[in-house]
Tab-separated table of C-alpha atoms in Angstrom:
chain	number	residue	atom	x	y	z
X	1221	MET	CA	-142.302	96.525	-44.547
X	1222	LEU	CA	-143.463	99.945	-45.793
X	1223	GLY	CA	-140.212	101.601	-44.749
X	1224	GLY	CA	-138.187	98.913	-46.484
X	1225	ILE	CA	-140.223	99.211	-49.685
X	1226	SER	CA	-139.769	102.993	-49.760
X	1227	LEU	CA	-136.000	102.727	-49.294
X	1228	VAL	CA	-135.545	99.967	-51.898
X	1229	ALA	CA	-137.778	101.845	-54.360
X	1230	ALA	CA	-135.772	105.054	-53.866
X	1231	LEU	CA	-132.531	103.176	-54.491
X	1232	GLY	CA	-134.071	101.460	-57.519
X	1233	GLY	CA	-135.302	104.775	-58.926
X	1234	THR	CA	-131.858	106.297	-58.495
X	1235	VAL	CA	-130.214	103.426	-60.343
X	1236	ALA	CA	-132.934	103.538	-63.042
X	1237	VAL	CA	-132.252	107.243	-63.712
X	1238	LEU	CA	-128.534	106.562	-63.992
X	1239	ALA	CA	-129.031	103.571	-66.301
X	1240	GLU	CA	-131.409	105.476	-68.572
X	1241	VAL	CA	-129.121	108.528	-68.821
X	1242	LEU	CA	-126.079	106.405	-69.619
X	1243	ALA	CA	-128.068	104.443	-72.217
X	1244	ARG	CA	-128.989	107.698	-74.000
X	1245	ILE	CA	-125.436	108.999	-74.338
X	1246	GLY	CA	-124.748	109.676	-78.023
X	1247	SER	CA	-128.437	109.540	-79.042
X	1248	ASP	CA	-131.128	112.178	-79.459
X	1249	GLU	CA	-133.737	110.263	-77.460
X	1250	ASP	CA	-135.282	112.433	-74.758
X	1251	GLY	CA	-138.451	110.639	-73.696
X	1252	PRO	CA	-139.784	110.046	-70.188
X	1253	MET	CA	-137.958	107.682	-67.830
X	1254	GLY	CA	-140.955	105.519	-67.025
X	1255	ALA	CA	-139.276	103.005	-64.717
X	1256	ALA	CA	-137.666	105.726	-62.601
X	1257	LEU	CA	-140.921	107.709	-62.323
X	1258	VAL	CA	-142.830	104.603	-61.190
X	1259	LEU	CA	-140.174	103.657	-58.624
X	1260	PHE	CA	-139.934	107.156	-57.161
X	1261	GLY	CA	-143.725	107.338	-56.994
X	1262	LEU	CA	-143.774	104.020	-55.138
X	1263	ALA	CA	-141.071	105.335	-52.762
X	1264	VAL	CA	-143.095	108.461	-51.932
X	1265	VAL	CA	-146.360	106.537	-51.387
X	1266	SER	CA	-144.656	103.837	-49.265
X	1267	CYS	CA	-142.850	106.435	-47.155
X	1268	ALA	CA	-146.129	108.255	-46.506
X	1269	GLY	CA	-147.721	104.955	-45.504
X	1270	TRP	CA	-144.775	104.198	-43.202
X	1271	LEU	CA	-145.173	107.561	-41.450
X	1272	LEU	CA	-148.896	106.980	-40.891
X	1273	ALA	CA	-148.338	103.403	-39.715
X	1274	VAL	CA	-145.596	104.300	-37.233
X	1275	ARG	CA	-147.594	107.219	-35.825
X	1276	ALA	CA	-150.649	104.994	-35.345
X	1277	ALA	CA	-148.797	101.975	-33.944
X	1278	PRO	CA	-148.664	101.348	-30.183
X	1279	GLY	CA	-145.342	101.371	-28.372
X	1280	VAL	CA	-143.454	98.121	-27.982
X	1281	ALA	CA	-144.634	95.991	-25.083
X	1282	ARG	CA	-142.526	94.416	-22.354
X	1283	LEU	CA	-141.581	90.843	-23.188
X	1284	PRO	CA	-142.572	88.076	-20.738
X	1285	ASP	CA	-139.943	86.784	-18.332
X	1286	GLY	CA	-138.344	83.435	-19.071
X	1287	PRO	CA	-137.484	80.556	-16.726
X	1288	VAL	CA	-134.282	81.000	-14.753
X	1289	ARG	CA	-131.220	79.964	-16.733
X	1290	ALA	CA	-128.589	78.257	-14.655
X	1291	GLY	CA	-125.975	78.650	-17.377
X	1292	ILE	CA	-124.479	81.554	-19.318
X	1293	PRO	CA	-124.932	81.424	-23.104
X	1294	ARG	CA	-121.807	80.934	-25.180
X	1295	ARG	CA	-123.509	81.800	-28.485
X	1296	VAL	CA	-124.209	85.518	-28.064
X	1297	ALA	CA	-125.393	87.328	-31.179
X	1298	PRO	CA	-124.146	90.841	-32.075
X	1299	ILE	CA	-126.382	93.848	-32.713
X	1300	ARG	CA	-128.469	93.357	-35.832
X	1301	ARG	CA	-126.982	95.186	-38.798
X	1302	ASN	CA	-128.711	98.491	-39.495
X	1303	TRP	CA	-129.660	97.954	-43.145
X	1304	PRO	CA	-131.780	101.142	-43.369
X	1305	HIS	CA	-128.728	103.195	-42.368
X	1306	ILE	CA	-126.637	101.488	-45.051
X	1307	GLY	CA	-129.377	102.103	-47.630
X	1308	GLN	CA	-129.535	105.790	-46.706
X	1309	LEU	CA	-125.756	106.020	-47.012
X	1310	LEU	CA	-125.881	104.523	-50.523
X	1311	LEU	CA	-128.601	107.007	-51.500
X	1312	PHE	CA	-126.503	109.962	-50.361
X	1313	LEU	CA	-123.494	108.629	-52.299
X	1314	LEU	CA	-125.363	107.951	-55.550
X	1315	ALA	CA	-127.734	110.907	-55.622
X	1316	PRO	CA	-125.217	113.689	-56.492
X	1317	TYR	CA	-123.849	111.684	-59.429
X	1318	VAL	CA	-127.349	110.926	-60.729
X	1319	LEU	CA	-128.590	114.508	-60.309
X	1320	VAL	CA	-125.697	116.039	-62.230
X	1321	ARG	CA	-125.682	113.318	-64.896
X	1322	ALA	CA	-129.429	113.825	-65.466
X	1323	ALA	CA	-129.033	117.621	-65.704
X	1324	ALA	CA	-125.794	117.704	-67.775
X	1325	PRO	CA	-126.331	118.918	-71.359
X	1326	SER	CA	-123.806	116.469	-72.790
X	1327	PRO	CA	-121.031	114.154	-71.536
X	1328	GLY	CA	-118.392	116.138	-73.428
X	1329	SER	CA	-119.075	119.486	-71.779
X	1330	VAL	CA	-117.446	120.786	-68.612
X	1331	LEU	CA	-120.701	120.193	-66.714
X	1332	GLY	CA	-120.967	116.786	-68.345
X	1333	GLU	CA	-117.608	115.755	-66.880
X	1334	LEU	CA	-118.689	116.744	-63.370
X	1335	PRO	CA	-120.547	113.443	-62.754
X	1336	GLY	CA	-117.280	111.545	-63.108
X	1337	LEU	CA	-115.705	113.697	-60.406
X	1338	LEU	CA	-118.718	113.222	-58.168
X	1339	LEU	CA	-118.579	109.460	-58.663
X	1340	LEU	CA	-114.907	109.500	-57.660
X	1341	ILE	CA	-115.751	111.497	-54.513
X	1342	ALA	CA	-118.606	109.097	-53.737
X	1343	THR	CA	-116.288	106.099	-54.149
X	1344	VAL	CA	-113.692	107.612	-51.794
X	1345	ALA	CA	-116.462	108.381	-49.281
X	1346	ALA	CA	-117.747	104.803	-49.539
X	1347	LEU	CA	-114.263	103.415	-48.891
X	1348	ALA	CA	-113.904	105.746	-45.886
X	1349	ARG	CA	-117.158	104.344	-44.497
X	1350	LEU	CA	-116.192	100.744	-45.249
X	1351	PRO	CA	-115.492	99.900	-41.574
X	1352	LEU	CA	-119.079	100.850	-40.747
X	1353	LEU	CA	-120.504	98.802	-43.625
X	1354	LEU	CA	-118.431	95.705	-42.873
X	1355	SER	CA	-118.235	95.625	-39.086
X	1356	GLY	CA	-120.696	98.151	-37.721
X	1357	GLN	CA	-122.579	95.644	-35.578
X	1358	LEU	CA	-120.313	96.015	-32.534
X	1359	PRO	CA	-117.306	98.224	-31.767
X	1360	PRO	CA	-113.906	96.455	-31.504
X	1361	PRO	CA	-113.820	95.890	-27.701
X	1362	LEU	CA	-117.224	94.208	-27.727
X	1363	ARG	CA	-116.351	92.162	-30.806
X	1364	GLY	CA	-113.217	90.907	-29.056
X	1365	PHE	CA	-115.187	90.012	-25.923
X	1366	ARG	CA	-117.779	88.164	-28.020
X	1367	ARG	CA	-115.033	86.144	-29.757
X	1368	ARG	CA	-113.550	85.123	-26.402
X	1369	VAL	CA	-116.950	83.988	-25.171
X	1370	ALA	CA	-117.608	82.043	-28.400
X	1371	ALA	CA	-114.233	80.323	-27.997
X	1372	GLY	CA	-115.330	79.030	-24.608
X	1373	GLY	CA	-113.396	81.413	-22.389
X	1374	PRO	CA	-114.732	81.876	-18.843
X	1375	VAL	CA	-116.276	85.197	-17.786
X	1376	LEU	CA	-116.846	87.119	-14.579
X	1377	ALA	CA	-120.589	87.068	-14.012
X	1378	MET	CA	-123.351	87.661	-11.515
X	1379	ARG	CA	-127.080	87.203	-11.371
X	1380	ALA	CA	-128.756	90.623	-11.675
X	1381	ARG	CA	-131.851	92.492	-12.802
X	1382	LEU	CA	-132.190	95.141	-15.523
X	1383	GLY	CA	-133.371	98.460	-14.167
X	1384	ARG	CA	-134.655	101.645	-15.698
X	1385	PRO	CA	-132.564	103.522	-18.297
X	1386	ILE	CA	-130.844	106.633	-16.990
X	1387	ARG	CA	-129.718	109.708	-18.902
X	1388	VAL	CA	-127.169	112.028	-17.294
X	1389	ASP	CA	-126.421	115.524	-18.668
X	1390	VAL	CA	-123.065	116.843	-17.450
X	1391	ARG	CA	-122.272	120.574	-17.892
X	1392	THR	CA	-118.556	121.338	-18.072
X	1393	ALA	CA	-116.256	124.026	-19.451
X	1394	SER	CA	-115.151	123.575	-23.051
X	1395	SER	CA	-111.687	122.024	-23.418
X	1396	THR	CA	-110.852	124.584	-26.123
X	1397	GLY	CA	-110.464	127.398	-23.606
X	1398	SER	CA	-113.125	129.456	-25.390
X	1399	GLY	CA	-115.143	130.028	-22.223
X	1400	ASP	CA	-118.086	128.057	-23.595
X	1401	ILE	CA	-120.054	125.670	-21.428
X	1402	VAL	CA	-120.770	122.326	-23.086
X	1403	THR	CA	-123.163	119.563	-22.118
X	1404	SER	CA	-122.170	115.941	-22.589
X	1405	VAL	CA	-124.854	113.269	-22.475
X	1406	ALA	CA	-124.334	109.789	-21.046
X	1407	TYR	CA	-126.870	106.981	-21.276
X	1408	GLY	CA	-126.930	104.032	-18.932
X	1409	LEU	CA	-128.934	101.253	-17.336
X	1410	GLY	CA	-129.303	100.568	-13.671
X	1411	ILE	CA	-128.120	97.033	-12.885
X	1412	THR	CA	-129.165	95.550	-9.550
X	1413	PRO	CA	-127.118	92.526	-8.384
X	1414	GLU	CA	-129.187	89.698	-6.954
X	1415	GLY	CA	-129.698	90.282	-3.252
X	1416	ALA	CA	-128.637	93.957	-3.407
X	1417	ARG	CA	-130.762	97.049	-2.791
X	1418	GLU	CA	-131.997	98.687	-5.971
X	1419	VAL	CA	-130.761	102.251	-6.525
X	1420	VAL	CA	-131.943	104.479	-9.344
X	1421	SER	CA	-129.702	107.556	-9.181
X	1422	PRO	CA	-126.008	107.966	-10.018
X	1423	GLU	CA	-125.784	110.140	-6.887
X	1424	GLU	CA	-126.780	107.319	-4.574
X	1425	GLU	CA	-124.135	105.337	-2.762
X	1426	GLY	CA	-123.780	101.932	-4.361
X	1427	PHE	CA	-125.079	102.918	-7.793
X	1428	PHE	CA	-124.103	100.292	-10.318
X	1429	GLY	CA	-124.891	101.041	-13.969
X	1430	VAL	CA	-123.785	100.293	-17.499
X	1431	GLU	CA	-123.420	102.815	-20.292
X	1432	ALA	CA	-124.063	103.101	-23.986
X	1433	VAL	CA	-121.149	103.164	-26.388
X	1434	ASP	CA	-120.525	106.641	-27.777
X	1435	GLU	CA	-122.377	107.162	-31.087
X	1436	ARG	CA	-121.019	110.605	-31.856
X	1437	LYS	CA	-117.644	109.801	-33.368
X	1438	MET	CA	-116.758	109.899	-37.046
X	1439	TYR	CA	-117.676	106.268	-37.611
X	1440	ARG	CA	-121.004	106.324	-35.817
X	1441	LEU	CA	-121.446	102.927	-34.241
X	1442	THR	CA	-124.761	101.145	-34.461
X	1443	ILE	CA	-124.751	100.339	-30.757
X	1444	GLY	CA	-125.722	103.272	-28.589
X	1445	GLU	CA	-128.561	104.814	-26.643
X	1446	ARG	CA	-131.092	103.458	-29.153
X	1447	HIS	CA	-129.937	99.880	-28.532
X	1448	LEU	CA	-130.372	100.446	-24.797
X	1449	SER	CA	-133.750	102.164	-25.133
X	1450	HIS	CA	-135.133	99.454	-27.438
X	1451	SER	CA	-133.833	96.765	-25.085
X	1452	VAL	CA	-135.131	98.313	-21.879
X	1453	ALA	CA	-138.554	99.060	-23.348
X	1454	GLN	CA	-138.958	95.302	-23.801
X	1455	LEU	CA	-136.731	93.850	-21.077
X	1456	ALA	CA	-137.019	96.190	-18.054
X	1457	GLY	CA	-137.132	94.166	-14.852
X	1458	HIS	CA	-135.856	90.979	-16.514
X	1459	GLN	CA	-133.378	88.858	-14.613
X	1460	GLY	CA	-130.313	87.229	-16.074
X	1461	TRP	CA	-126.522	87.088	-16.120
X	1462	PHE	CA	-124.383	90.226	-16.161
X	1463	CYS	CA	-121.042	89.257	-17.730
X	1464	VAL	CA	-117.638	90.988	-17.769
X	1465	PRO	CA	-114.400	89.758	-19.439
X	1466	ARG	CA	-112.148	87.897	-17.053
X	1467	GLU	CA	-109.259	89.916	-18.563
X	1468	TRP	CA	-111.131	93.186	-17.946
X	1469	ARG	CA	-107.962	95.075	-16.950
X	1470	ALA	CA	-106.676	94.681	-20.517
X	1471	TYR	CA	-109.326	97.194	-21.614
X	1472	THR	CA	-108.217	99.942	-19.228
X	1473	GLY	CA	-104.911	100.842	-20.894
X	1474	ALA	CA	-106.277	103.097	-23.674
X	1475	GLN	CA	-104.363	106.370	-23.764
X	1476	GLY	CA	-106.191	109.665	-24.221
X	1477	GLU	CA	-109.658	108.198	-23.695
X	1478	ARG	CA	-111.667	107.223	-20.691
X	1479	PRO	CA	-111.243	103.437	-20.365
X	1480	LEU	CA	-114.455	101.417	-20.519
X	1481	VAL	CA	-114.891	97.662	-20.156
X	1482	PRO	CA	-117.203	95.744	-22.553
X	1483	VAL	CA	-120.079	93.851	-20.950
X	1484	PHE	CA	-123.280	92.072	-21.888
X	1485	PHE	CA	-126.444	91.201	-19.996
X	1486	ALA	CA	-127.979	87.856	-21.004
X	1487	THR	CA	-131.591	87.647	-19.846
X	1488	ASP	CA	-133.387	84.465	-18.879
X	1489	SER	CA	-135.731	85.085	-21.821
X	1490	GLY	CA	-132.852	84.490	-24.263
X	1491	HIS	CA	-131.963	88.101	-25.129
X	1492	VAL	CA	-128.729	90.062	-24.842
X	1493	VAL	CA	-128.008	93.722	-24.142
X	1494	TRP	CA	-124.551	95.039	-25.113
X	1495	ALA	CA	-122.939	97.965	-23.282
X	1496	VAL	CA	-119.770	99.110	-21.487
X	1497	ILE	CA	-118.959	99.804	-17.844
X	1498	ASP	CA	-116.543	101.936	-15.876
X	1499	PRO	CA	-113.607	99.869	-14.496
X	1500	VAL	CA	-114.247	101.397	-11.042
X	1501	LEU	CA	-117.620	99.644	-10.944
X	1502	VAL	CA	-116.009	96.342	-11.916
X	1503	GLU	CA	-113.557	96.693	-9.024
X	1504	ARG	CA	-116.419	97.498	-6.664
X	1505	ALA	CA	-118.429	94.470	-7.784
X	1506	LEU	CA	-115.383	92.221	-7.346
X	1507	SER	CA	-114.561	93.580	-3.902
X	1508	GLU	CA	-118.152	93.084	-2.756
X	1509	GLY	CA	-118.178	89.508	-4.058
X	1510	TYR	CA	-120.822	89.971	-6.735
X	1511	LEU	CA	-118.694	89.058	-9.762
X	1512	THR	CA	-117.261	85.533	-9.763
X	1513	PRO	CA	-115.733	83.315	-12.513
X	1514	HIS	CA	-118.198	81.209	-14.501
X	1515	GLU	CA	-117.964	78.892	-17.496
X	1516	THR	CA	-120.305	79.382	-20.447
X	1517	ASP	CA	-122.783	76.835	-21.819
X	1518	ILE	CA	-122.469	76.005	-25.530
X	1519	SER	CA	-126.089	74.802	-25.642
X	1520	LEU	CA	-127.443	78.248	-24.721
X	1521	SER	CA	-127.752	81.299	-26.980
X	1522	ALA	CA	-128.935	84.896	-26.716
X	1523	ALA	CA	-129.850	87.545	-29.320
X	1524	PRO	CA	-130.773	91.254	-29.144
X	1525	VAL	CA	-134.415	92.283	-29.205
X	1526	ARG	CA	-135.850	93.190	-32.584
X	1527	ARG	CA	-135.329	96.826	-33.536
X	1528	PRO	CA	-138.729	98.531	-33.682
X	1529	SER	CA	-139.621	100.890	-36.507
X	1530	PHE	CA	-139.457	104.285	-34.884
X	1531	TYR	CA	-140.052	107.866	-35.961
X	1532	LEU	CA	-139.526	111.175	-34.183
X	1533	ALA	CA	-141.015	114.198	-35.917
X	1534	ARG	CA	-138.332	116.679	-34.815
X	1535	ALA	CA	-135.513	114.481	-36.051
X	1536	HIS	CA	-136.910	112.928	-39.218
X	1537	ASP	CA	-139.456	115.324	-40.758
X	1538	ARG	CA	-136.799	117.644	-42.175
X	1539	VAL	CA	-134.771	114.894	-43.805
X	1540	LEU	CA	-137.866	113.315	-45.378
X	1541	ALA	CA	-139.177	116.680	-46.612
X	1542	LEU	CA	-135.806	117.521	-48.167
X	1543	GLY	CA	-135.637	114.068	-49.740
X	1544	LEU	CA	-139.058	114.651	-51.313
X	1545	GLY	CA	-137.744	117.971	-52.654
X	1546	VAL	CA	-134.777	116.192	-54.260
X	1547	VAL	CA	-137.132	113.738	-55.979
X	1548	LEU	CA	-139.378	116.557	-57.251
X	1549	ALA	CA	-136.325	118.460	-58.530
X	1550	THR	CA	-135.375	115.385	-60.577
X	1551	VAL	CA	-138.839	115.003	-62.137
X	1552	PRO	CA	-138.196	117.538	-64.997
X	1553	ALA	CA	-135.249	115.480	-66.242
X	1554	MET	CA	-137.230	112.235	-65.894
X	1555	THR	CA	-140.243	113.452	-67.868
X	1556	GLY	CA	-138.276	114.715	-70.878
X	1557	LEU	CA	-140.877	117.461	-71.340
X	1558	VAL	CA	-138.772	120.477	-70.359
X	1559	PRO	CA	-135.865	122.206	-72.155
X	1560	VAL	CA	-132.237	121.682	-71.196
X	1561	TRP	CA	-132.123	124.791	-69.020
X	1562	GLY	CA	-135.067	123.418	-67.021
X	1563	THR	CA	-133.286	120.133	-66.287
X	1564	VAL	CA	-130.121	122.025	-65.334
X	1565	LEU	CA	-132.030	124.227	-62.882
X	1566	GLY	CA	-133.793	121.182	-61.469
X	1567	GLY	CA	-130.495	119.371	-61.024
X	1568	LEU	CA	-128.898	122.341	-59.272
X	1569	ALA	CA	-131.919	122.726	-56.983
X	1570	GLY	CA	-131.731	119.010	-56.213
X	1571	LEU	CA	-128.039	119.287	-55.316
X	1572	VAL	CA	-128.726	122.179	-52.932
X	1573	LEU	CA	-131.563	120.285	-51.248
X	1574	LEU	CA	-129.459	117.115	-51.085
X	1575	GLY	CA	-126.585	118.985	-49.430
X	1576	ARG	CA	-128.971	120.394	-46.857
X	1577	ALA	CA	-130.476	116.930	-46.254
X	1578	ALA	CA	-126.998	115.449	-45.738
X	1579	TYR	CA	-126.151	118.182	-43.214
X	1580	VAL	CA	-129.382	117.626	-41.285
X	1581	ALA	CA	-128.916	113.840	-41.297
X	1582	VAL	CA	-125.331	114.077	-40.011
X	1583	THR	CA	-126.154	116.599	-37.272
X	1584	ILE	CA	-129.373	114.960	-36.025
X	1585	PRO	CA	-127.598	113.111	-33.160
X	1586	TYR	CA	-126.099	116.419	-31.996
X	1587	ARG	CA	-129.226	118.584	-32.225
X	1588	PHE	CA	-131.859	116.077	-31.147
X	1589	GLN	CA	-131.969	113.233	-28.662
X	1590	VAL	CA	-132.867	110.531	-31.162
X	1591	GLN	CA	-134.778	108.336	-28.754
X	1592	ASP	CA	-137.999	108.298	-26.772
X	1593	GLU	CA	-137.473	110.759	-23.892
X	1594	ARG	CA	-140.236	109.102	-21.836
X	1595	LEU	CA	-138.150	105.968	-21.345
X	1596	TRP	CA	-135.267	107.703	-19.592
X	1597	LYS	CA	-134.937	108.867	-15.996
X	1598	HIS	CA	-133.171	112.204	-16.373
X	1599	PHE	CA	-130.432	113.643	-14.130
X	1600	GLU	CA	-128.344	116.805	-14.540
X	1601	PHE	CA	-124.901	117.528	-13.090
X	1602	THR	CA	-122.802	120.689	-13.247
X	1603	ASP	CA	-119.040	120.768	-12.770
X	1604	PRO	CA	-118.434	122.204	-9.252
X	1605	ALA	CA	-115.943	124.652	-10.785
X	1606	LEU	CA	-118.804	126.312	-12.665
X	1607	ARG	CA	-121.041	126.814	-9.628
């Protein structure tokens, strides 16, 4: 609740600044922007309260097991839309326009025309991110699988148990030929078929695991290691149905990328975990008789676990501190108590801080593991050619 209030108040303050500046075009009025000051103050106080609340809150607890479900749910919900991410995106798109418009001496000057250019850039950026805003709940392969299940198509399924999440760091030579050594990170869950021996390491014979969908592409998908970590923290050890598309070979023809097959795990407690799996593991499960055709039950449903409010100091402190700096840099223009050169300097400082905040926010997934390290069993592999 506190996090949502802070985000909505920040968006409201941004819009209030813009509305007030546009309303004053052509007039000599230069008084304080009361509504914007109140909203930004509320955003700062709510954000501080959110930080304190999240730091003091206990970790999420494991959910109780449910009675065994004989059927496989046909109504399987997608990942919940990440509204905070969309709100942050809107803030980053609106803020440059508002900062320059608030600091511009007059709409007719060269600097005064800059906001229009920034708004055009923001609009183009918003259109480029439209796929994320409209359909960011699941990537295309998983959306297609979900549609087939909803239409009543049969699936390949087996009774299984969710194991511990596994993180694998693989060190390989850079594909650019620069001589650099790069580390790629894969996240997965151990899945133990009913009646099979549980294994917890990718090195063990018979390891059977599912993976997160890659989050580090241009259109960062909302399903990834965080979906797995949130799910496992609450569902580890739960039993249920592990389901694979009956037409799973249709997903292995992608050129230039490692083929991965969409899957979901529907627990007996009525929850679903979305992921992908290597086709080799599907073939192994079929050859060993674990995966068999099953019809789905229209009377049953499953939904992802609720996304907990989570905060990691290394990843989020810098963005929040820079965001506070942007707000403080806008205060001179909002108070109306400083000369024009003061508002211009404040606007320029705000733009610099905003650019830095955008860079930090975009590179967080690369520089930090944005999840709770304690949840993951960690393994490291090095390409034999580098040994």
